[in-house]
Short mmCIF file of C-alpha atoms and ligand atoms in Angstrom, two decimals:
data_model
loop_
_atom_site.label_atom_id
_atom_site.label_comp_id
_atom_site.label_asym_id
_atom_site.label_seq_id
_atom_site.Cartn_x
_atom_site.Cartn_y
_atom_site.Cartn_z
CA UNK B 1 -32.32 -56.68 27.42
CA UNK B 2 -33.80 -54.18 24.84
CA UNK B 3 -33.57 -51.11 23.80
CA UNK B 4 -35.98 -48.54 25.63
CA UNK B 5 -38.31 -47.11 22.09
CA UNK B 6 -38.99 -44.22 20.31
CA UNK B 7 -41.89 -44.95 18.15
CA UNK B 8 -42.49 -42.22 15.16
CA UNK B 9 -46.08 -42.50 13.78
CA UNK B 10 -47.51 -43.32 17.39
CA UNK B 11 -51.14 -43.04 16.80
CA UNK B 12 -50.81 -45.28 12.96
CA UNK B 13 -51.77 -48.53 12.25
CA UNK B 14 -47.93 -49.38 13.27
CA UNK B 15 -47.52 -47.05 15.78
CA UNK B 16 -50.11 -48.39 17.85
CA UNK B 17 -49.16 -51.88 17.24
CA UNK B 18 -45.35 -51.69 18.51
CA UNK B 19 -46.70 -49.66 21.81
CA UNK B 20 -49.18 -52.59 22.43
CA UNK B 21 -45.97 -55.12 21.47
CA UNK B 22 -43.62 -53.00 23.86
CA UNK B 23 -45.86 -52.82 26.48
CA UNK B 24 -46.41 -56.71 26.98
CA UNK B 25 -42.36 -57.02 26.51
CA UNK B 26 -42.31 -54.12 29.50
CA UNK B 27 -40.17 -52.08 27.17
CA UNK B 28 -40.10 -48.45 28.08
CA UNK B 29 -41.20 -45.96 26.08
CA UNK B 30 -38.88 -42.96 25.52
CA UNK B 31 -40.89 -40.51 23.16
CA UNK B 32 -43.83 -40.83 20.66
CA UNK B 33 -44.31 -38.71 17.87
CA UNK B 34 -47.12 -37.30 15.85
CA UNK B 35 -48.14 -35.37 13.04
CA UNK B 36 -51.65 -34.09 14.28
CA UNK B 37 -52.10 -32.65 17.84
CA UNK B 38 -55.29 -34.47 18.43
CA UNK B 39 -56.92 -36.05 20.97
CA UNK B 40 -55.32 -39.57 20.21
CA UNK B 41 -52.45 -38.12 20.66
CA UNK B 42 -52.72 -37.09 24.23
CA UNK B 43 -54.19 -40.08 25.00
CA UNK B 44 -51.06 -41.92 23.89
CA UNK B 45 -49.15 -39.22 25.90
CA UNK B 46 -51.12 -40.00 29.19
CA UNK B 47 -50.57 -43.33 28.97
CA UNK B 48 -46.66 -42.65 29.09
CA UNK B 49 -46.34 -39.98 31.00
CA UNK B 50 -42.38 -40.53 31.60
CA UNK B 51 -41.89 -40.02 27.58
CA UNK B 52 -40.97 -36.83 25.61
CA UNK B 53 -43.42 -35.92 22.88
CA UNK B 54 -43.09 -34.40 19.64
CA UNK B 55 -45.77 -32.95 17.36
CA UNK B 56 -45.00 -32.20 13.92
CA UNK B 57 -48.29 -30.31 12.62
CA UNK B 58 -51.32 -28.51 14.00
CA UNK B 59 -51.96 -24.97 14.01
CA UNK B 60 -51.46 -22.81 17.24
CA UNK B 61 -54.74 -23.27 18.94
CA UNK B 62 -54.22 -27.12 18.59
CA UNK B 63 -50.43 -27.49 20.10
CA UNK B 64 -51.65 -24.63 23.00
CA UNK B 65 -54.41 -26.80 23.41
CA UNK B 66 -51.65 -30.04 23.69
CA UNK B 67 -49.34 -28.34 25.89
CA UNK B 68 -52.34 -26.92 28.71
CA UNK B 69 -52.63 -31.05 29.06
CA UNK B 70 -49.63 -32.59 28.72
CA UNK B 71 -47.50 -29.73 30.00
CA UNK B 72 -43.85 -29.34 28.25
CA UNK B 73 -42.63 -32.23 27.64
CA UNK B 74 -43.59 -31.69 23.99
CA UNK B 75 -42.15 -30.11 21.43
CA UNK B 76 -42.80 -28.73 18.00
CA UNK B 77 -41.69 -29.28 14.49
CA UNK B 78 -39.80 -31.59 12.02
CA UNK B 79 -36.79 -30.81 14.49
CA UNK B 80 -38.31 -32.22 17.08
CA UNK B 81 -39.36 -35.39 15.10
CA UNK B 82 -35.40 -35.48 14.54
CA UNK B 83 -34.23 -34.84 18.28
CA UNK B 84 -36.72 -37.70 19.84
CA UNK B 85 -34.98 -40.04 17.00
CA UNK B 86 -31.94 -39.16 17.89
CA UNK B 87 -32.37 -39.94 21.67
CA UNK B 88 -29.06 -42.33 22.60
CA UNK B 89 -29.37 -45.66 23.06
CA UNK B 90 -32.96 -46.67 21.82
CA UNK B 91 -34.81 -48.53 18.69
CA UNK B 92 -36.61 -46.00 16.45
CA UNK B 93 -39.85 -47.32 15.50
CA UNK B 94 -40.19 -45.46 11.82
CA UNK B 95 -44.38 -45.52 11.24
CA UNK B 96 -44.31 -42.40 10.03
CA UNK B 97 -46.75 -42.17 6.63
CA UNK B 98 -44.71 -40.90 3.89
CA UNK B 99 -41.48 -39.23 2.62
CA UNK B 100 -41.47 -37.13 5.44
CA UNK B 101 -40.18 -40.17 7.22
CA UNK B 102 -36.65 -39.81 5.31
CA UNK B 103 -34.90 -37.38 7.96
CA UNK B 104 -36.28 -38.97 11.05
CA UNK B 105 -34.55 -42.15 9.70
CA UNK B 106 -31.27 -40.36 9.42
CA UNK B 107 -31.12 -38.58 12.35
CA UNK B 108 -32.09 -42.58 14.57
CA UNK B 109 -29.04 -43.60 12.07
CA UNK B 110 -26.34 -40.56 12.56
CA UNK B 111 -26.98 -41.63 16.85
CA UNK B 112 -26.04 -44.98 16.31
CA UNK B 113 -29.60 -46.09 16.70
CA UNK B 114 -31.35 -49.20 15.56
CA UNK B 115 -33.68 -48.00 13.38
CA UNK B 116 -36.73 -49.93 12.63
CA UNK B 117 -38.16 -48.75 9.30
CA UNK B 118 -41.63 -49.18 8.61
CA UNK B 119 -41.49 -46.14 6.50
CA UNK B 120 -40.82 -47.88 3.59
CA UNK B 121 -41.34 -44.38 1.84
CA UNK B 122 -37.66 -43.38 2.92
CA UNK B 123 -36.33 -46.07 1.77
CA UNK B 124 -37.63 -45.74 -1.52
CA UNK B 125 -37.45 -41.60 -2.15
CA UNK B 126 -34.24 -41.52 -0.35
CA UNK B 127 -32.71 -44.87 -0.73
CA UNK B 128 -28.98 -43.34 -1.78
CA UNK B 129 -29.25 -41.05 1.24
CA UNK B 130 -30.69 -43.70 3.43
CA UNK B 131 -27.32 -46.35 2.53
CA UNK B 132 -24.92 -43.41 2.88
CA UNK B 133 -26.35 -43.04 6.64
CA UNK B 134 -26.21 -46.00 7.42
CA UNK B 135 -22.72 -46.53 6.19
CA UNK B 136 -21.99 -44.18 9.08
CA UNK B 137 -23.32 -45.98 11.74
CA UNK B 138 -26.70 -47.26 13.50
CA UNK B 139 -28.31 -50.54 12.45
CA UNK B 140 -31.69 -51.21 10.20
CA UNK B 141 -34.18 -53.54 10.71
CA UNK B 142 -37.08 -53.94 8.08
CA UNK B 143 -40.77 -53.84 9.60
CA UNK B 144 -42.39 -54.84 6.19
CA UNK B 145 -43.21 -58.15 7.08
CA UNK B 146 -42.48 -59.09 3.65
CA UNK B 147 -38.44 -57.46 4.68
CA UNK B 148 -38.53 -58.53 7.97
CA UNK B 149 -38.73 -62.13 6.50
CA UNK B 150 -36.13 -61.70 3.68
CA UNK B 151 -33.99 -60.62 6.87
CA UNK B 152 -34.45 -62.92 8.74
CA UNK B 153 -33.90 -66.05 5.81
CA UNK B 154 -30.35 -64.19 5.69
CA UNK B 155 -29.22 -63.81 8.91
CA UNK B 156 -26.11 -66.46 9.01
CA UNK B 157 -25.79 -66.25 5.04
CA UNK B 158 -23.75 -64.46 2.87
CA UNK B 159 -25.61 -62.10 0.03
CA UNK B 160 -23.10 -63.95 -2.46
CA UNK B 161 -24.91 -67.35 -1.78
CA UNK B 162 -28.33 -65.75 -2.97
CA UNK B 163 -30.14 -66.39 -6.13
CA UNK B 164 -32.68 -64.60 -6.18
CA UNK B 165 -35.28 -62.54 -3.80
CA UNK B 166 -39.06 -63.82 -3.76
CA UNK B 167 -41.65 -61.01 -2.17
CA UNK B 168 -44.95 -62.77 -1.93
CA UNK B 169 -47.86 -60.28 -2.68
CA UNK B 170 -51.57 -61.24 -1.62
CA UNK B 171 -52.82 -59.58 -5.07
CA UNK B 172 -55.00 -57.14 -2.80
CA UNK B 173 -59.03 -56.80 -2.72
CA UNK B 174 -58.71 -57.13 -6.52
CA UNK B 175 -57.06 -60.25 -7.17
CA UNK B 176 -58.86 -62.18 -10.32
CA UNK B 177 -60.81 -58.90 -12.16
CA UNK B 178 -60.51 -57.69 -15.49
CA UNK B 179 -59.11 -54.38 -16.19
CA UNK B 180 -62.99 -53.42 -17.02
CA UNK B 181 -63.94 -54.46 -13.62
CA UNK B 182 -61.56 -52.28 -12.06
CA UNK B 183 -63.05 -48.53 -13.54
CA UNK B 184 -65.92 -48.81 -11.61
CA UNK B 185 -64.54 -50.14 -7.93
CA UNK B 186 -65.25 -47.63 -5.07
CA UNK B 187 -62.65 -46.49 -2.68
CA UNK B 188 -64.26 -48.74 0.66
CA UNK B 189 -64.34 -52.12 -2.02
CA UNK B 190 -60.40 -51.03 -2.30
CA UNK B 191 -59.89 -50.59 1.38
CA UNK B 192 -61.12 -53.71 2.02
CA UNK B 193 -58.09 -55.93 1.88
CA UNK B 194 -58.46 -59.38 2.28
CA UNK B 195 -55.55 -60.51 4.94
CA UNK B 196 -53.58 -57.65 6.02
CA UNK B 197 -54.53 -54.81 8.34
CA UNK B 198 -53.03 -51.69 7.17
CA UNK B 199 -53.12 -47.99 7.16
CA UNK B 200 -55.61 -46.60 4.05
CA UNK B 201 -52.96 -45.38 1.74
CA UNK B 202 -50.94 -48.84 2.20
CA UNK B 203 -54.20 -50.68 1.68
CA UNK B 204 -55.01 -48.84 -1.54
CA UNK B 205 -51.35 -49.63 -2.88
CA UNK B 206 -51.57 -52.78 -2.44
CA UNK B 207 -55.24 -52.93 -4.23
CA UNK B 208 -52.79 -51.18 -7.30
CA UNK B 209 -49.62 -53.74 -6.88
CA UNK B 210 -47.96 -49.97 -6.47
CA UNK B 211 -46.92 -51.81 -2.82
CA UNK B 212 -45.55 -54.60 -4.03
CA UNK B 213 -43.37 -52.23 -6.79
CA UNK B 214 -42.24 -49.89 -3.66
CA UNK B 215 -41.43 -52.99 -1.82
CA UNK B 216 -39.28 -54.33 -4.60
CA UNK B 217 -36.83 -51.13 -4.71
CA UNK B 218 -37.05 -51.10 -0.81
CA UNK B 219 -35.70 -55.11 -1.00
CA UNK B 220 -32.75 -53.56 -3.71
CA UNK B 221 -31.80 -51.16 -1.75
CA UNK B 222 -31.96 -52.94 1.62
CA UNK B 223 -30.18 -56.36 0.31
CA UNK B 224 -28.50 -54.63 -2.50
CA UNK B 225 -29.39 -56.95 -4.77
CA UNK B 226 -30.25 -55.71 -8.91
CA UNK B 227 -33.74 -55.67 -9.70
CA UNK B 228 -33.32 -58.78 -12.20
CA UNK B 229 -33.01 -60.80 -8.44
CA UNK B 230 -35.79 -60.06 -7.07
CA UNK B 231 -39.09 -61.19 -8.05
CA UNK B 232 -42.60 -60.78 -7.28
CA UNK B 233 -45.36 -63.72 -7.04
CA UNK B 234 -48.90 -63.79 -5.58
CA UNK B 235 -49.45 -65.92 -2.63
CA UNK B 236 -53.41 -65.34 -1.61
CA UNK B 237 -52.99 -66.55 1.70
CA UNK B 238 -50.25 -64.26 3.09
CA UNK B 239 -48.61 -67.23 5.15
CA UNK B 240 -45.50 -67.15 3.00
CA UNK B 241 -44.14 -63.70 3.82
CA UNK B 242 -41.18 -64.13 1.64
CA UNK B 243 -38.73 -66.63 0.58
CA UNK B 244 -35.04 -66.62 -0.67
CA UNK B 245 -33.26 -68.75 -3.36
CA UNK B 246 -30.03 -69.67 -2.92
CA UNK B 247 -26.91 -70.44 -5.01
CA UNK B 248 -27.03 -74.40 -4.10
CA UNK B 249 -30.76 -74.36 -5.24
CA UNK B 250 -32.51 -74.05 -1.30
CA UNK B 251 -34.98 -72.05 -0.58
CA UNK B 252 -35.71 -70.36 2.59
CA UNK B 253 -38.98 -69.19 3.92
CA UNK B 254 -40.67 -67.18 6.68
CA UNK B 255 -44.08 -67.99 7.35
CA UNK B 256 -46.66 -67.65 10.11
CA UNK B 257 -50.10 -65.76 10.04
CA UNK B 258 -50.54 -62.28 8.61
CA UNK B 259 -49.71 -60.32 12.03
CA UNK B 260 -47.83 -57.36 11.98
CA UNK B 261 -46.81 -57.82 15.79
CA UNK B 262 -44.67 -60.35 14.72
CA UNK B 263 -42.66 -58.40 12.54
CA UNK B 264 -42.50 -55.39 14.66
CA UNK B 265 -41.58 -57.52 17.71
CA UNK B 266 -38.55 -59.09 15.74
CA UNK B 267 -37.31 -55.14 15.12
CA UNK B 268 -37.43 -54.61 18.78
CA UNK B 269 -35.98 -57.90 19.63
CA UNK B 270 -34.12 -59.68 17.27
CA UNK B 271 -32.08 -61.67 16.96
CA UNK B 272 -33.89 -62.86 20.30
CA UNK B 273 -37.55 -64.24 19.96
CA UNK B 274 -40.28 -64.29 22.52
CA UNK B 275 -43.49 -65.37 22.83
CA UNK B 276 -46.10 -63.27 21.02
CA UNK B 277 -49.53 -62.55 20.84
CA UNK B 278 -49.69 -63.49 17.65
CA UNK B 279 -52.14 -66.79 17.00
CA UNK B 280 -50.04 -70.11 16.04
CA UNK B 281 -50.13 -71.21 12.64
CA UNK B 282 -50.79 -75.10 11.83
CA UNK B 283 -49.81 -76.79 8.29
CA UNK B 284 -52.49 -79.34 8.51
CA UNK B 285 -55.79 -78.10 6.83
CA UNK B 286 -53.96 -75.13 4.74
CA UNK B 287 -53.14 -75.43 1.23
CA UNK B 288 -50.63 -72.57 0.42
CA UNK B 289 -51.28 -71.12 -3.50
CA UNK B 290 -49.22 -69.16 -5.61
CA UNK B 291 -49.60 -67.61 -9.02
CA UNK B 292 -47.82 -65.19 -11.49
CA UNK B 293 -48.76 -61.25 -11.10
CA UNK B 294 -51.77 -60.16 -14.20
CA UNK B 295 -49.29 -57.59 -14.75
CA UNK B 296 -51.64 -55.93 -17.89
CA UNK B 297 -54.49 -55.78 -15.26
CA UNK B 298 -52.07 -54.33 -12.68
CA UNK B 299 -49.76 -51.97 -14.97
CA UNK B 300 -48.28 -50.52 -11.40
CA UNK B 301 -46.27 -52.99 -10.10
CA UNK B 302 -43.84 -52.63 -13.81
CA UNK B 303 -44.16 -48.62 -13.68
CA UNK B 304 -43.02 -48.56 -10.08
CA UNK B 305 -39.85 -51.61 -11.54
CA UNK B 306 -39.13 -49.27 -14.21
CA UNK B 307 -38.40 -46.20 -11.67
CA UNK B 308 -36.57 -48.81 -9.64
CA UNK B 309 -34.01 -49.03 -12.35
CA UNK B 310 -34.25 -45.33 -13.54
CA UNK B 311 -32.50 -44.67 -9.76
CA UNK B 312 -31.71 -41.17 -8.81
CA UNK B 313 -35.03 -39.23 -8.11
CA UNK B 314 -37.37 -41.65 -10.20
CA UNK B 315 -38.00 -43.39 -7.37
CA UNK B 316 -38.84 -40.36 -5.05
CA UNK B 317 -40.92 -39.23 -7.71
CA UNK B 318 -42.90 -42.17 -8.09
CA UNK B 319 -43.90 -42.28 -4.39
CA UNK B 320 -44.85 -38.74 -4.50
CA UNK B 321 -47.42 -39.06 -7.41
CA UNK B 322 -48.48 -41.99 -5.89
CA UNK B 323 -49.43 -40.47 -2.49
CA UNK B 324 -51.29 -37.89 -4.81
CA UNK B 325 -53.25 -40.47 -6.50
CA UNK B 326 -54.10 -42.21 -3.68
CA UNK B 327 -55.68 -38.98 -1.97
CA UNK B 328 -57.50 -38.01 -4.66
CA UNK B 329 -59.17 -41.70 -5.26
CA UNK B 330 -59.67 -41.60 -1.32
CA UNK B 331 -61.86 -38.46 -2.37
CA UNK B 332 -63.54 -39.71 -4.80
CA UNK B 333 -61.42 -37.23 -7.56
CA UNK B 334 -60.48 -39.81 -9.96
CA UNK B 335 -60.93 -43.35 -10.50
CA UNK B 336 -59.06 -46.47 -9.37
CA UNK B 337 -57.64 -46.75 -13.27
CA UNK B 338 -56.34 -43.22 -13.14
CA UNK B 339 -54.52 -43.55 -10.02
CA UNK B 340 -51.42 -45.79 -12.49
CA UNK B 341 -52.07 -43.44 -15.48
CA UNK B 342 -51.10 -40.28 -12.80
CA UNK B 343 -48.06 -42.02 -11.58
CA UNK B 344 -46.77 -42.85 -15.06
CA UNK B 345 -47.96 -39.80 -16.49
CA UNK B 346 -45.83 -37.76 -13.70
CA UNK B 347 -42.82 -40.03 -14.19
CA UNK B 348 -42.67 -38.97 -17.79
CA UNK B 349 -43.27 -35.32 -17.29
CA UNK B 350 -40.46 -34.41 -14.11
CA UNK B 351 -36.87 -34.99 -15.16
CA UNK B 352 -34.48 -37.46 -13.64
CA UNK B 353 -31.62 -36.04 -11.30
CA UNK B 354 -29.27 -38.06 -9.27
CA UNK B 355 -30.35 -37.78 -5.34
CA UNK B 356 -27.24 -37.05 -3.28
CA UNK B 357 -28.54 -35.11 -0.37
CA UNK B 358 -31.77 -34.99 1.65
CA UNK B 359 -32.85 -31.68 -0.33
CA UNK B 360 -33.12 -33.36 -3.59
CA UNK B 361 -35.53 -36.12 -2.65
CA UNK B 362 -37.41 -32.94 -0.96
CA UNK B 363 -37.14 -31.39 -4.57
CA UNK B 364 -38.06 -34.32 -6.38
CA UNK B 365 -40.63 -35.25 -4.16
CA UNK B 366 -42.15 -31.23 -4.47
CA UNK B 367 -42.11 -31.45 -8.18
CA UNK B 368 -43.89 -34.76 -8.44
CA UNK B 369 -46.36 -33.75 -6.55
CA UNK B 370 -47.15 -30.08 -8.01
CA UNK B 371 -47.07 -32.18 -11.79
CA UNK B 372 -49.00 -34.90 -9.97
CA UNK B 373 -51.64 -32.67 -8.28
CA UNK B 374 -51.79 -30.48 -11.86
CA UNK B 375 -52.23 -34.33 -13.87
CA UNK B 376 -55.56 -35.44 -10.98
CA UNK B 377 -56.92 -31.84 -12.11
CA UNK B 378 -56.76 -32.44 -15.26
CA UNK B 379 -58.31 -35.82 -14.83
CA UNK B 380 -61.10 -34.76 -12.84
MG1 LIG U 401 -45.37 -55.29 3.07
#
């Protein structure tokens, strides 16, 4: 039997995905979570009116506004973001956007929760701080599909027995253009992605390769494995999710179609399976591809592998500036080309520190984006 849920990010991409998921496994719902106050929000709430609520933004008017409705079982606040993950006894469903996902993830871990991350952002800024958590107790359980497959090619093995990692990328909306191509694309041409469906700043990473770098430091810190094991290759289709190489020379594989309910159902249920609503995938008819990353036409992917192995804050400070440069293409502030130059640029200007405690990734991550923000001005 599982877990009842708490599900962080409830009205996201994700977030709306695991409730539809939980619902059809009749999985209760113990709280949902927010950032805005809005009116998808309470819609979420009325459709589970047993669970606790927790709203992390909105001004005044707007959580007045969410209380007259919903009445008091919400609360306010990045504490209360931390109490409804720390709820006893439940899976965490991390779809929080952003950094700001880092102490909801510890709080799920410190109760002995399973915590199912699809923040990969805490997992990258906070990585140290993330381990050291978990070293205390609770249980992760990727949500990236690309992670959910590496996890589940290793259940039974021992990390010894691996070679190497293998992340499969798609290569994003952009797949095949020259670098000139790129200065001109539009943010809706980069939001168009061609087999995945994602939240916007997710989409736009992955039009960058900036995903597929995150990913690669979320896989070394998840499988602790060093960064010369795992390796990135472009797989168009998106059936492959990821694959692992082992010692003997095997590989493993997950595949199945691009679906995100499948991964998020595994975090709720694995090891168990059950059915999904997920369409079957047949071999018949389907020629899988694969192809080296253009890493000169995608210079992200090898900035966001160099802060990988620069540890401490680098990587905290990479996600920042990215989340920066992502807004202010969103905008229309800068250009797709400049989003890579910001990143790197930012890298370069904020110093390294080692990342011990929750309060330096918040420092690092402040810094970065203050230089970051300062860099798109400049830009602009
Ligand atoms: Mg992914």
């Amino acid at each position: 039997m599982s877990r009842p849920v708490v599900v962080l990010g409830a009205t996201g991409s994700i977030g709306s995905q695991t409730l539809e998921v939980a619902d059809r496994l009749g999985l209760q719902i113990a709280a949902v979570a927010s950032r805005r106050p809005g009116p998808e929000l309470v819609e979420v709430a009325r459709r589970y009116p047993d669970a606790r609520v927790a709203v992390t933004g909105g001004s005044a008017e707007e959580r007045e506004a969410v209380v007259a409705v919903i009445g008091h079982r919400v609360s306010f606040g990045a504490e209360a973001l931390m109490e409804v993950a720390s709820i006893p006894g439940v899976t965490v469903v991390n779809g929080v956007v952003g950094a700001a996902g880092l102490e909801a993830s510890i709080s799920a871990l410190a109760a002995g929760n399973r915590l199912a991350l699809a923040n990969k952002e805490s997992l990258v800024a906070g990585g140290p701080v993330l381990k050291a958590a978990l070293g205390e107790g609770g249980e992760l359980i990727p949500v990236d599909s690309e992670h959910s497959a590496l996890h589940q090619c290793l259940v039974g093995e021992e990390i010894e027995s691996v070679r190497r990692l293998m992340l499969t990328a798609s290569g994003g909306p952009f797949r095949g253009r020259t670098t000139d191509d790129l200065a001109s694309v539009t943010p809706e041409e980069a939001l168009r992605h061609p087999t995945w469906e994602m939240g916007r700043r997710i989409t736009i990473d992955s039009a960058t390769l900036f995903n597929k770098g995150l990913e690669v430091i979320e896989a070394h810190y998840l499988f602790d494995l060093p960064y010369d094991r795992i390796e990135v290759v472009v797989h168009p289709q998106s059936i492959l999710h990821s694959a692992v190489e082992f010692i003997d020379g095997s590989w493993k594989g997950h595949l199945g179609h691009p679906d995100m309910r499948i991964p998020i159902q595994y975090a709720l249920t694995g090891p168990q399976r059950d059915p999904s609503p997920a369409p079957f995938f047949d071999f018949p008819g389907t020629t899988l591809s694969f192809e080296p990353v253009d890493r000169e036409t995608f210079p992200a992917l090898d900035i966001a592998l160099a802060a990988g192995r620069a540890g401490g804050s680098a990587p905290a400070v990479l996600n920042a500036a990215d989340e920066i440069a992502v807004e202010a293409f969103l905008q229309g502030r800068i250009g797709f080309l400049t989003i890579a130059r910001v990143v790197e640029a930012t890298l370069e200007t904020v110093s390294w520190r080692a990342v011990e405690t929750v309060q330096d990734v918040v420092d690092a991550d402040a810094e970065a984006r203050s230089v970051a923000a300062s860099l798109v001005a400049g830009a602009c």
